[in-house]
Tab-separated table of C-alpha atoms in Angstrom:
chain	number	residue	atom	x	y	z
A	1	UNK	CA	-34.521	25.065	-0.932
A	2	UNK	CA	-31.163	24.944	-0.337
A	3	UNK	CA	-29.134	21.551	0.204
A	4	UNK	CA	-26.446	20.230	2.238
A	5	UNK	CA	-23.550	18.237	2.051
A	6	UNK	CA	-23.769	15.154	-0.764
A	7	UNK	CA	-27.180	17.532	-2.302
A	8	UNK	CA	-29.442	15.865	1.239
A	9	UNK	CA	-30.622	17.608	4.336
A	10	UNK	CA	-27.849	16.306	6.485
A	11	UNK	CA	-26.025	19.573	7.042
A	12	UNK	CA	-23.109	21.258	6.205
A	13	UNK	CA	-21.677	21.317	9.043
A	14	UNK	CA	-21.522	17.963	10.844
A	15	UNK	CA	-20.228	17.327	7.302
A	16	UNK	CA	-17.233	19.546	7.662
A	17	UNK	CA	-16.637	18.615	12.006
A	18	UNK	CA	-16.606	15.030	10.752
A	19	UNK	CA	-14.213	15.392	8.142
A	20	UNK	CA	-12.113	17.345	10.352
A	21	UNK	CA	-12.406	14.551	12.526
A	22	UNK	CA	-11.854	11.879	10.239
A	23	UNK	CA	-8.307	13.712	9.005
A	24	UNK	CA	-7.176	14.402	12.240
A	25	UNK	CA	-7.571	11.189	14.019
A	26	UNK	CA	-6.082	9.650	10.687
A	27	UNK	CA	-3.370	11.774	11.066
A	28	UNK	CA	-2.494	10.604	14.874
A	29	UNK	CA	-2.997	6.689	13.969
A	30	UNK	CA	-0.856	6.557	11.323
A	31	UNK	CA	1.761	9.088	12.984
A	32	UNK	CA	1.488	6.628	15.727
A	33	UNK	CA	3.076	4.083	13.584
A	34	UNK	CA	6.549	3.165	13.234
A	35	UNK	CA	7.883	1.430	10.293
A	36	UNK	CA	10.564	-1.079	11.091
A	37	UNK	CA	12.323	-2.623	7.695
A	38	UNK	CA	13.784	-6.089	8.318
A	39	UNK	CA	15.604	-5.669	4.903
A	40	UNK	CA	18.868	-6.039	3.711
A	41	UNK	CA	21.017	-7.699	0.869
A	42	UNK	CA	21.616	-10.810	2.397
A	43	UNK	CA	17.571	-11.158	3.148
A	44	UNK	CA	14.988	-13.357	1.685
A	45	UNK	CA	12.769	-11.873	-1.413
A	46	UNK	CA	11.048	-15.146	-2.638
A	47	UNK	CA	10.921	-18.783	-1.901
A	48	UNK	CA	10.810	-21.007	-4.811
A	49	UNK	CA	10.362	-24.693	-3.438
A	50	UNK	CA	13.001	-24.679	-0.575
A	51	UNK	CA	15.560	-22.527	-2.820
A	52	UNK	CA	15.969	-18.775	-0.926
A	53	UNK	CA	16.582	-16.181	-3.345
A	54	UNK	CA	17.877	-13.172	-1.723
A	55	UNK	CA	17.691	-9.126	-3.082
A	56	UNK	CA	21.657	-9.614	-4.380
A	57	UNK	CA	19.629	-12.255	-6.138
A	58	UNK	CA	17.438	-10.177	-7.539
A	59	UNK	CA	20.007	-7.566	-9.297
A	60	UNK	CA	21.877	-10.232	-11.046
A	61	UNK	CA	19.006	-10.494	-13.485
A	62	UNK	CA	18.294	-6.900	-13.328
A	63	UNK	CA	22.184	-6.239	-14.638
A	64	UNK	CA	21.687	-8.098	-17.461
A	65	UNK	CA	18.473	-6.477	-18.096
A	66	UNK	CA	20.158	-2.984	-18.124
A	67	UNK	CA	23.123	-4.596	-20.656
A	68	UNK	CA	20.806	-5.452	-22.657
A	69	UNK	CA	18.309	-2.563	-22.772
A	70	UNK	CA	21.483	-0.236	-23.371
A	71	UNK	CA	22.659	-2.653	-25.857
A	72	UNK	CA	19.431	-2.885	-27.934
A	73	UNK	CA	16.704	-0.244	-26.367
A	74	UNK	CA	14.163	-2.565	-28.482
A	75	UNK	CA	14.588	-6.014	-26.768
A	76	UNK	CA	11.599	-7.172	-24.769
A	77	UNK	CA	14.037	-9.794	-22.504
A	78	UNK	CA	15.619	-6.798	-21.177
A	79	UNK	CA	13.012	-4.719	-20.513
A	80	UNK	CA	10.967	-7.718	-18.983
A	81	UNK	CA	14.191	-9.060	-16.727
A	82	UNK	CA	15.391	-5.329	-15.896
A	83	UNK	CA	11.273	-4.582	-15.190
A	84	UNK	CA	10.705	-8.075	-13.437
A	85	UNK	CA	13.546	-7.409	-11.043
A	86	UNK	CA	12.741	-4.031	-9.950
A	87	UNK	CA	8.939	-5.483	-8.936
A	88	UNK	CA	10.243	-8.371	-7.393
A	89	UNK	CA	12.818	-5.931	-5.312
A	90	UNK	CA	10.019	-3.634	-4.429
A	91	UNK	CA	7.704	-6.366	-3.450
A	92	UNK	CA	10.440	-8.190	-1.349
A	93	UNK	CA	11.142	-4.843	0.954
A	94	UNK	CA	7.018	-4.222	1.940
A	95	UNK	CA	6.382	-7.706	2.514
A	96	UNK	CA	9.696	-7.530	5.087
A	97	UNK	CA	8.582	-4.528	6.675
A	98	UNK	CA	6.813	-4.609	10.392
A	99	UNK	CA	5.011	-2.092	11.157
A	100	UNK	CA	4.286	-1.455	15.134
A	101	UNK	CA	2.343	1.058	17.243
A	102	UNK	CA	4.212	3.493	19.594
A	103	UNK	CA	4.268	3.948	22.935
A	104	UNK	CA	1.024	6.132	24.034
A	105	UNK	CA	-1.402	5.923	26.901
A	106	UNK	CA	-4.498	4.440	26.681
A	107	UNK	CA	-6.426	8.230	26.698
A	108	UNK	CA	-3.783	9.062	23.438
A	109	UNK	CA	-5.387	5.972	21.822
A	110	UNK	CA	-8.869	6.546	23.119
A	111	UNK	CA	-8.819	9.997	21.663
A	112	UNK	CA	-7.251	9.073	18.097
A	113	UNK	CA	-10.080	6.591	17.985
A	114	UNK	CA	-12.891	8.920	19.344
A	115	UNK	CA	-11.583	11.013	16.462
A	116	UNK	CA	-11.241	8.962	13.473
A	117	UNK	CA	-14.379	6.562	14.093
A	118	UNK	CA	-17.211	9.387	15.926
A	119	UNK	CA	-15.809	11.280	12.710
A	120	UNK	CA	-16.771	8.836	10.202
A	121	UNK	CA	-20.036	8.733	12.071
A	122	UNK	CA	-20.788	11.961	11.729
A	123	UNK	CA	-19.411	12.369	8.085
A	124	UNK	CA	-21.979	9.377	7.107
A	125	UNK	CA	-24.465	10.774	8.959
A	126	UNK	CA	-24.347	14.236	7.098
A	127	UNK	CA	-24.422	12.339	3.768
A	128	UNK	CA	-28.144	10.551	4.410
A	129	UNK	CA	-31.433	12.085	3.586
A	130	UNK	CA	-32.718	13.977	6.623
């Protein structure tokens, strides 16, 4: 007897129409999102206590780092200070990022979420045993 989609009687098809559904209402949400960065060299990375330390901060250590990794290409304090800047700098620009929905009608949103969620439904659904 031949099976369906995840080896149960759910069928093959609601499998496929859901994730069709799934991808394209995932597709609309996120396109629907803008991403605003609030970022800049004279911005706030981390707060230790009530000192600020800004991202020009942040490459001070991360200059020394690269001296001393071209210097000696063995030293762990440059690797760890160049390494420990870079994460700090990434961190520091996504947690100052806002992200923000677009401008769309309440049927644009209705139908993105039709999508996404009825195909999640129906993408579950296909996966149970008949």
């Amino acid at each position: 007897m031949a099976r369906g989609a995840g080896g149960t009687d759910g069928g093959t098809g609601g499998f496929l129409i859901g994730l069709i559904m799934m991808i394209g209402g995932g597709y609309l949400l996120l396109n629907g999102i803008v991403v605003r960065p609030n970022f800049g060299f004279g911005s706030r990375v981390i707060g230790i206590g009530g000192f600020s330390i800004t991202s020009g901060m942040v490459l001070i250590p991360f200059m020394f780092g690269v001296g001393m990794i071209f210097y000696n290409s063995r030293n762990w304090i440059g690797w760890l200070l160049a390494g420990g800047s870079m994460v700090a700098l990434i961190f520091g620009v996504i947690a100052n990022m806002t992200l923000q929905l677009t401008r769309m009608s309440a049927f644009d949103l209705i139908v993105i979420l039709v999508l996404l969620v009825g195909g999640i439904g129906l993408f579950l659904r296909s996966l149970r045993a008949g």
